[in-house]
PDB file of C-alpha atoms in Angstrom:
ATOM      1  CA  MET A 604       0.000   0.000   0.000  1.00  0.00           C
ATOM      2  CA  SER A 605       2.778   2.473   0.909  1.00  0.00           C
ATOM      3  CA  MET A 606       4.453   1.799  -2.438  1.00  0.00           C
ATOM      4  CA  ALA A 607       1.194   2.699  -4.184  1.00  0.00           C
ATOM      5  CA  LEU A 608       0.983   5.932  -2.162  1.00  0.00           C
ATOM      6  CA  GLY A 609       4.543   6.763  -3.209  1.00  0.00           C
ATOM      7  CA  ARG A 610       3.585   6.309  -6.841  1.00  0.00           C
ATOM      8  CA  TYR A 611       0.557   8.553  -6.490  1.00  0.00           C
ATOM      9  CA  ARG A 612       2.735  11.163  -4.800  1.00  0.00           C
ATOM     10  CA  TRP A 613       5.180  10.850  -7.718  1.00  0.00           C
ATOM     11  CA  ARG A 614       2.383  11.525 -10.230  1.00  0.00           C
ATOM     12  CA  HIS A 615       1.105  14.443  -8.124  1.00  0.00           C
ATOM     13  CA  ASP A 616       4.604  15.947  -7.997  1.00  0.00           C
ATOM     14  CA  GLN A 617       5.065  15.599 -11.767  1.00  0.00           C
ATOM     15  CA  VAL A 618       1.913  17.639 -12.380  1.00  0.00           C
ATOM     16  CA  LEU A 619       2.817  20.054  -9.562  1.00  0.00           C
ATOM     17  CA  ARG A 620       6.184  20.827 -11.194  1.00  0.00           C
ATOM     18  CA  GLU A 621       4.402  21.821 -14.398  1.00  0.00           C
ATOM     19  CA  LEU A 622       1.806  23.912 -12.559  1.00  0.00           C
ATOM     20  CA  ALA A 623       4.498  25.669 -10.515  1.00  0.00           C
ATOM     21  CA  ASP A 624       6.467  26.448 -13.678  1.00  0.00           C
ATOM     22  CA  ILE A 625       3.390  27.972 -15.350  1.00  0.00           C
ATOM     23  CA  ILE A 626       2.579  30.128 -12.312  1.00  0.00           C
ATOM     24  CA  GLU A 627       6.228  31.139 -11.824  1.00  0.00           C
ATOM     25  CA  LYS A 628       6.448  32.403 -15.414  1.00  0.00           C
ATOM     26  CA  GLU A 629       3.322  34.492 -14.851  1.00  0.00           C
ATOM     27  CA  ARG A 630       4.672  35.810 -11.546  1.00  0.00           C
ATOM     28  CA  LYS A 631       7.911  36.916 -13.213  1.00  0.00           C
ATOM     29  CA  LYS A 632       6.059  38.418 -16.160  1.00  0.00           C
ATOM     30  CA  ARG A 633       3.815  40.452 -13.851  1.00  0.00           C
ATOM     31  CA  GLY A 634       6.864  41.851 -12.057  1.00  0.00           C
ATOM     32  CA  GLN A 635       8.379  42.956 -15.376  1.00  0.00           C
ATOM     33  CA  LYS A 636       5.181  44.624 -16.599  1.00  0.00           C
ATOM     34  CA  ARG A 637       5.057  46.877 -13.550  1.00  0.00           C
ATOM     35  CA  ASP A 638       8.386  48.442 -14.506  1.00  0.00           C
ATOM     36  CA  SER A 639       7.542  49.273 -18.113  1.00  0.00           C
ATOM     37  CA  LYS A 640       5.462  52.229 -19.262  1.00  0.00           C
ATOM     38  CA  TYR A 641       2.950  51.803 -22.066  1.00  0.00           C
ATOM     39  CA  ILE A 642       2.489  54.503 -24.705  1.00  0.00           C
ATOM     40  CA  LYS A 643       0.315  54.009 -27.764  1.00  0.00           C
ATOM     41  CA  PHE A 644       0.692  56.572 -30.532  1.00  0.00           C
ATOM     42  CA  VAL A 645      -2.224  57.426 -32.821  1.00  0.00           C
ATOM     43  CA  LYS A 646      -2.019  59.282 -36.147  1.00  0.00           C
ATOM     44  CA  GLU A 647      -3.538  62.741 -36.228  1.00  0.00           C
ATOM     45  CA  GLY A 648      -7.160  62.631 -37.292  1.00  0.00           C
ATOM     46  CA  ASP A 649      -7.467  58.883 -36.649  1.00  0.00           C
ATOM     47  CA  PRO A 650     -11.022  58.349 -35.315  1.00  0.00           C
ATOM     48  CA  THR A 651     -10.162  55.139 -33.436  1.00  0.00           C
ATOM     49  CA  LYS A 652     -10.231  55.398 -29.693  1.00  0.00           C
ATOM     50  CA  VAL A 653      -7.180  54.435 -27.734  1.00  0.00           C
ATOM     51  CA  LYS A 654      -8.022  51.652 -25.328  1.00  0.00           C
ATOM     52  CA  LYS A 655      -6.446  52.011 -21.940  1.00  0.00           C
ATOM     53  CA  PRO A 656      -5.144  48.791 -20.497  1.00  0.00           C
ATOM     54  CA  SER A 657      -7.427  47.612 -17.718  1.00  0.00           C
ATOM     55  CA  GLU A 658      -6.140  48.362 -14.261  1.00  0.00           C
ATOM     56  CA  GLN A 659      -6.211  44.815 -12.883  1.00  0.00           C
ATOM     57  CA  LYS A 660      -6.249  41.644 -14.939  1.00  0.00           C
ATOM     58  CA  SER A 661      -4.933  39.338 -12.239  1.00  0.00           C
ATOM     59  CA  ILE A 662      -4.709  38.966  -8.478  1.00  0.00           C
ATOM     60  CA  LEU A 663      -0.968  39.333  -9.027  1.00  0.00           C
ATOM     61  CA  ASP A 664      -1.502  42.914 -10.260  1.00  0.00           C
ATOM     62  CA  SER A 665      -2.481  44.047  -6.768  1.00  0.00           C
ATOM     63  CA  ALA A 666       1.143  43.986  -5.524  1.00  0.00           C
ATOM     64  CA  THR A 667       4.595  44.172  -7.077  1.00  0.00           C
ATOM     65  CA  LEU A 668       6.797  41.935  -4.951  1.00  0.00           C
ATOM     66  CA  TRP A 669       5.433  38.383  -4.878  1.00  0.00           C
ATOM     67  CA  GLU A 670       7.367  35.484  -3.397  1.00  0.00           C
ATOM     68  CA  MET A 671       6.546  31.891  -4.270  1.00  0.00           C
ATOM     69  CA  GLN A 672       7.263  28.521  -2.685  1.00  0.00           C
ATOM     70  CA  VAL A 673       6.305  25.043  -3.882  1.00  0.00           C
ATOM     71  CA  ASP A 674       5.905  21.961  -1.686  1.00  0.00           C
ATOM     72  CA  LEU A 675       8.159  19.636  -3.638  1.00  0.00           C
ATOM     73  CA  VAL A 676      10.395  17.284  -1.657  1.00  0.00           C
ATOM     74  CA  ARG A 677       8.812  18.709   1.514  1.00  0.00           C
ATOM     75  CA  ARG A 678      10.736  22.012   1.277  1.00  0.00           C
ATOM     76  CA  LEU A 679       7.885  24.487   1.590  1.00  0.00           C
ATOM     77  CA  VAL A 680       8.871  27.667   3.408  1.00  0.00           C
ATOM     78  CA  ARG A 681       5.833  29.725   4.322  1.00  0.00           C
ATOM     79  CA  PRO A 682       5.484  33.336   5.377  1.00  0.00           C
ATOM     80  CA  ASP A 683       5.331  34.004   9.139  1.00  0.00           C
ATOM     81  CA  VAL A 684       1.637  34.886   8.945  1.00  0.00           C
ATOM     82  CA  VAL A 685       0.843  31.155   8.486  1.00  0.00           C
ATOM     83  CA  ASN A 686       0.940  29.397  11.860  1.00  0.00           C
ATOM     84  CA  ASN A 687      -0.585  26.074  10.929  1.00  0.00           C
ATOM     85  CA  ASN A 688       0.536  22.562   9.999  1.00  0.00           C
ATOM     86  CA  LEU A 689      -1.328  22.630   6.677  1.00  0.00           C
ATOM     87  CA  ARG A 690       0.962  22.803   3.660  1.00  0.00           C
ATOM     88  CA  PRO A 691      -0.648  23.947   0.411  1.00  0.00           C
ATOM     89  CA  ASP A 692       1.225  22.817  -2.697  1.00  0.00           C
ATOM     90  CA  ILE A 693       1.984  26.354  -3.914  1.00  0.00           C
ATOM     91  CA  VAL A 694       2.043  29.514  -1.819  1.00  0.00           C
ATOM     92  CA  LEU A 695       2.491  33.018  -3.240  1.00  0.00           C
ATOM     93  CA  TRP A 696       2.637  35.974  -0.882  1.00  0.00           C
ATOM     94  CA  SER A 697       3.356  39.670  -0.843  1.00  0.00           C
ATOM     95  CA  HIS A 698       4.382  41.356   2.402  1.00  0.00           C
ATOM     96  CA  GLU A 699       3.936  44.701   0.657  1.00  0.00           C
ATOM     97  CA  GLY A 700       0.275  44.066  -0.162  1.00  0.00           C
ATOM     98  CA  LYS A 701      -0.361  41.707   2.791  1.00  0.00           C
ATOM     99  CA  GLU A 702      -1.785  39.112   0.420  1.00  0.00           C
ATOM    100  CA  ILE A 703      -1.385  35.356   0.183  1.00  0.00           C
ATOM    101  CA  ILE A 704      -2.494  32.915  -2.512  1.00  0.00           C
ATOM    102  CA  MET A 705      -2.628  29.176  -1.811  1.00  0.00           C
ATOM    103  CA  VAL A 706      -2.945  26.614  -4.606  1.00  0.00           C
ATOM    104  CA  GLU A 707      -3.705  23.007  -3.679  1.00  0.00           C
ATOM    105  CA  LEU A 708      -3.372  20.409  -6.460  1.00  0.00           C
ATOM    106  CA  THR A 709      -5.174  17.066  -6.559  1.00  0.00           C
ATOM    107  CA  VAL A 710      -4.833  14.397  -9.276  1.00  0.00           C
ATOM    108  CA  PRO A 711      -7.959  12.251  -8.685  1.00  0.00           C
ATOM    109  CA  TRP A 712     -10.049  10.008 -10.898  1.00  0.00           C
ATOM    110  CA  GLU A 713     -12.010  12.240 -13.255  1.00  0.00           C
ATOM    111  CA  GLU A 714     -15.373  11.468 -11.663  1.00  0.00           C
ATOM    112  CA  ARG A 715     -13.973  12.513  -8.245  1.00  0.00           C
ATOM    113  CA  CYS A 716     -12.795  16.010  -9.271  1.00  0.00           C
ATOM    114  CA  GLU A 717     -15.763  17.833  -7.722  1.00  0.00           C
ATOM    115  CA  VAL A 718     -15.505  15.858  -4.461  1.00  0.00           C
ATOM    116  CA  ALA A 719     -11.766  16.621  -4.294  1.00  0.00           C
ATOM    117  CA  TYR A 720     -12.452  20.311  -4.922  1.00  0.00           C
ATOM    118  CA  GLN A 721     -14.997  20.543  -2.083  1.00  0.00           C
ATOM    119  CA  ARG A 722     -12.760  18.590   0.319  1.00  0.00           C
ATOM    120  CA  LYS A 723      -9.726  20.839  -0.307  1.00  0.00           C
ATOM    121  CA  LYS A 724     -11.787  24.045  -0.187  1.00  0.00           C
ATOM    122  CA  ILE A 725     -13.128  23.088   3.249  1.00  0.00           C
ATOM    123  CA  LYS A 726      -9.701  21.881   4.448  1.00  0.00           C
ATOM    124  CA  TYR A 727      -8.014  25.254   3.792  1.00  0.00           C
ATOM    125  CA  GLN A 728     -10.898  27.584   4.689  1.00  0.00           C
ATOM    126  CA  ASP A 729      -9.952  27.823   8.393  1.00  0.00           C
ATOM    127  CA  LEU A 730      -6.366  28.673   7.426  1.00  0.00           C
ATOM    128  CA  ALA A 731      -7.600  31.405   5.051  1.00  0.00           C
ATOM    129  CA  ASP A 732      -9.891  32.792   7.767  1.00  0.00           C
ATOM    130  CA  ASP A 733      -7.005  32.807  10.254  1.00  0.00           C
ATOM    131  CA  ILE A 734      -4.799  34.704   7.790  1.00  0.00           C
ATOM    132  CA  CYS A 735      -7.590  37.231   7.112  1.00  0.00           C
ATOM    133  CA  SER A 736      -8.006  37.805  10.870  1.00  0.00           C
ATOM    134  CA  LYS A 737      -4.378  39.019  10.895  1.00  0.00           C
ATOM    135  CA  GLY A 738      -5.132  41.754   8.363  1.00  0.00           C
ATOM    136  CA  TRP A 739      -4.041  39.900   5.230  1.00  0.00           C
ATOM    137  CA  SER A 740      -6.077  38.980   2.156  1.00  0.00           C
ATOM    138  CA  ALA A 741      -6.135  35.244   1.419  1.00  0.00           C
ATOM    139  CA  TRP A 742      -7.231  33.188  -1.588  1.00  0.00           C
ATOM    140  CA  VAL A 743      -7.454  29.399  -1.761  1.00  0.00           C
ATOM    141  CA  PHE A 744      -7.486  27.695  -5.164  1.00  0.00           C
ATOM    142  CA  PRO A 745      -8.042  23.945  -5.160  1.00  0.00           C
ATOM    143  CA  VAL A 746      -6.993  22.705  -8.606  1.00  0.00           C
ATOM    144  CA  GLU A 747      -7.831  19.278 -10.023  1.00  0.00           C
ATOM    145  CA  ILE A 748      -6.325  17.516 -13.018  1.00  0.00           C
ATOM    146  CA  GLY A 749      -7.848  14.083 -13.506  1.00  0.00           C
ATOM    147  CA  CYS A 750      -5.401  11.183 -13.603  1.00  0.00           C
ATOM    148  CA  GLY A 751      -6.524  10.553 -17.191  1.00  0.00           C
ATOM    149  CA  GLY A 752      -5.646  14.136 -18.133  1.00  0.00           C
ATOM    150  CA  PHE A 753      -9.053  15.816 -17.746  1.00  0.00           C
ATOM    151  CA  PRO A 754      -8.694  19.382 -16.385  1.00  0.00           C
ATOM    152  CA  ALA A 755     -11.515  20.328 -14.013  1.00  0.00           C
ATOM    153  CA  GLN A 756     -13.180  23.762 -14.207  1.00  0.00           C
ATOM    154  CA  SER A 757     -11.299  24.779 -11.073  1.00  0.00           C
ATOM    155  CA  THR A 758      -8.044  24.623 -13.056  1.00  0.00           C
ATOM    156  CA  TRP A 759      -9.357  26.954 -15.759  1.00  0.00           C
ATOM    157  CA  ARG A 760     -10.723  29.373 -13.116  1.00  0.00           C
ATOM    158  CA  ALA A 761      -7.495  29.472 -11.088  1.00  0.00           C
ATOM    159  CA  MET A 762      -5.394  30.204 -14.154  1.00  0.00           C
ATOM    160  CA  THR A 763      -7.753  32.974 -15.244  1.00  0.00           C
ATOM    161  CA  VAL A 764      -7.716  34.637 -11.822  1.00  0.00           C
ATOM    162  CA  LEU A 765      -3.911  34.439 -11.774  1.00  0.00           C
ATOM    163  CA  GLY A 766      -3.872  36.261 -15.123  1.00  0.00           C
ATOM    164  CA  ILE A 767      -3.004  33.311 -17.363  1.00  0.00           C
ATOM    165  CA  LYS A 768      -5.382  33.683 -20.293  1.00  0.00           C
ATOM    166  CA  GLY A 769      -5.858  32.909 -23.972  1.00  0.00           C
ATOM    167  CA  LYS A 770      -3.263  30.778 -25.731  1.00  0.00           C
ATOM    168  CA  GLU A 771      -1.026  30.669 -22.663  1.00  0.00           C
ATOM    169  CA  ARG A 772      -3.821  29.245 -20.540  1.00  0.00           C
ATOM    170  CA  LYS A 773      -4.741  26.680 -23.177  1.00  0.00           C
ATOM    171  CA  ALA A 774      -1.098  25.615 -23.598  1.00  0.00           C
ATOM    172  CA  GLY A 775      -0.632  25.456 -19.809  1.00  0.00           C
ATOM    173  CA  ILE A 776      -3.717  23.289 -19.342  1.00  0.00           C
ATOM    174  CA  GLN A 777      -2.483  21.028 -22.153  1.00  0.00           C
ATOM    175  CA  ARG A 778       0.879  20.662 -20.376  1.00  0.00           C
ATOM    176  CA  LEU A 779      -0.838  19.700 -17.126  1.00  0.00           C
ATOM    177  CA  SER A 780      -3.179  17.237 -18.864  1.00  0.00           C
ATOM    178  CA  THR A 781      -0.374  15.573 -20.808  1.00  0.00           C
ATOM    179  CA  THR A 782       1.790  15.247 -17.705  1.00  0.00           C
ATOM    180  CA  ALA A 783      -1.055  13.671 -15.700  1.00  0.00           C
ATOM    181  CA  GLU A 784      -1.869  11.277 -18.516  1.00  0.00           C
ATOM    182  CA  LYS A 785       1.755  10.225 -19.111  1.00  0.00           C
ATOM    183  CA  SER A 786       2.406   9.833 -15.388  1.00  0.00           C
ATOM    184  CA  SER A 787      -0.683   7.628 -15.040  1.00  0.00           C
ATOM    185  CA  PHE A 788       0.498   5.556 -17.986  1.00  0.00           C
ATOM    186  CA  TRP A 789       3.862   5.007 -16.286  1.00  0.00           C
ATOM    187  CA  LEU A 790       2.129   3.996 -13.058  1.00  0.00           C
ATOM    188  CA  TRP A 791       0.023   1.414 -14.862  1.00  0.00           C
ATOM    189  CA  TRP A 792       2.983   0.202 -16.878  1.00  0.00           C
ATOM    190  CA  GLY A 793       5.101  -0.181 -13.717  1.00  0.00           C
ATOM    191  CA  ARG A 794       2.278  -2.007 -12.002  1.00  0.00           C
ATOM    192  CA  ALA A 795       2.021  -4.463 -14.899  1.00  0.00           C
ATOM    193  CA  LEU A 796       5.772  -5.143 -14.692  1.00  0.00           C
ATOM    194  CA  GLN A 797       5.525  -6.017 -10.997  1.00  0.00           C
ATOM    195  CA  SER A 798       2.701  -8.521 -11.546  1.00  0.00           C
TER     196      SER A 798
END
């Protein structure tokens, strides 16, 4: 049984690496955008209106200095505001904005995605409430990628809220799905070899 749990943890960590990489790229990109100024020039007499970029497209736009830690190989370092034994898979925080984002990944059977979502949402709600009572803003994003590669709606929502949209979101979801599917294949293949 413990060997099976180790395999499931291995699959979870494979998908988590991909998810962390996608979020890290967005975090870095958001930090770079803050530093650049945007000027759009229009020809004289051109009747088109200049669209101003929207003020906030992502939770990450609310602060400039975000730190991120991922719970791979049990090395998660959390901000001091979290005094709890719970360890979300990915934690982003900004001391400047007093904000924290927690992402909790699950790789269940496809028909169990909604159950996994509800279970993780409830599990981390007390932690989020505790953080909010200390004057911080807290968000919890349970994310599910089915072991057969099916991305649950929670995955699409989390990426959108984090500012990952359009082609980048679609490509990111495809990466997560492919990783889950390939990892599951290797688990089944390894199991067949042991029989």
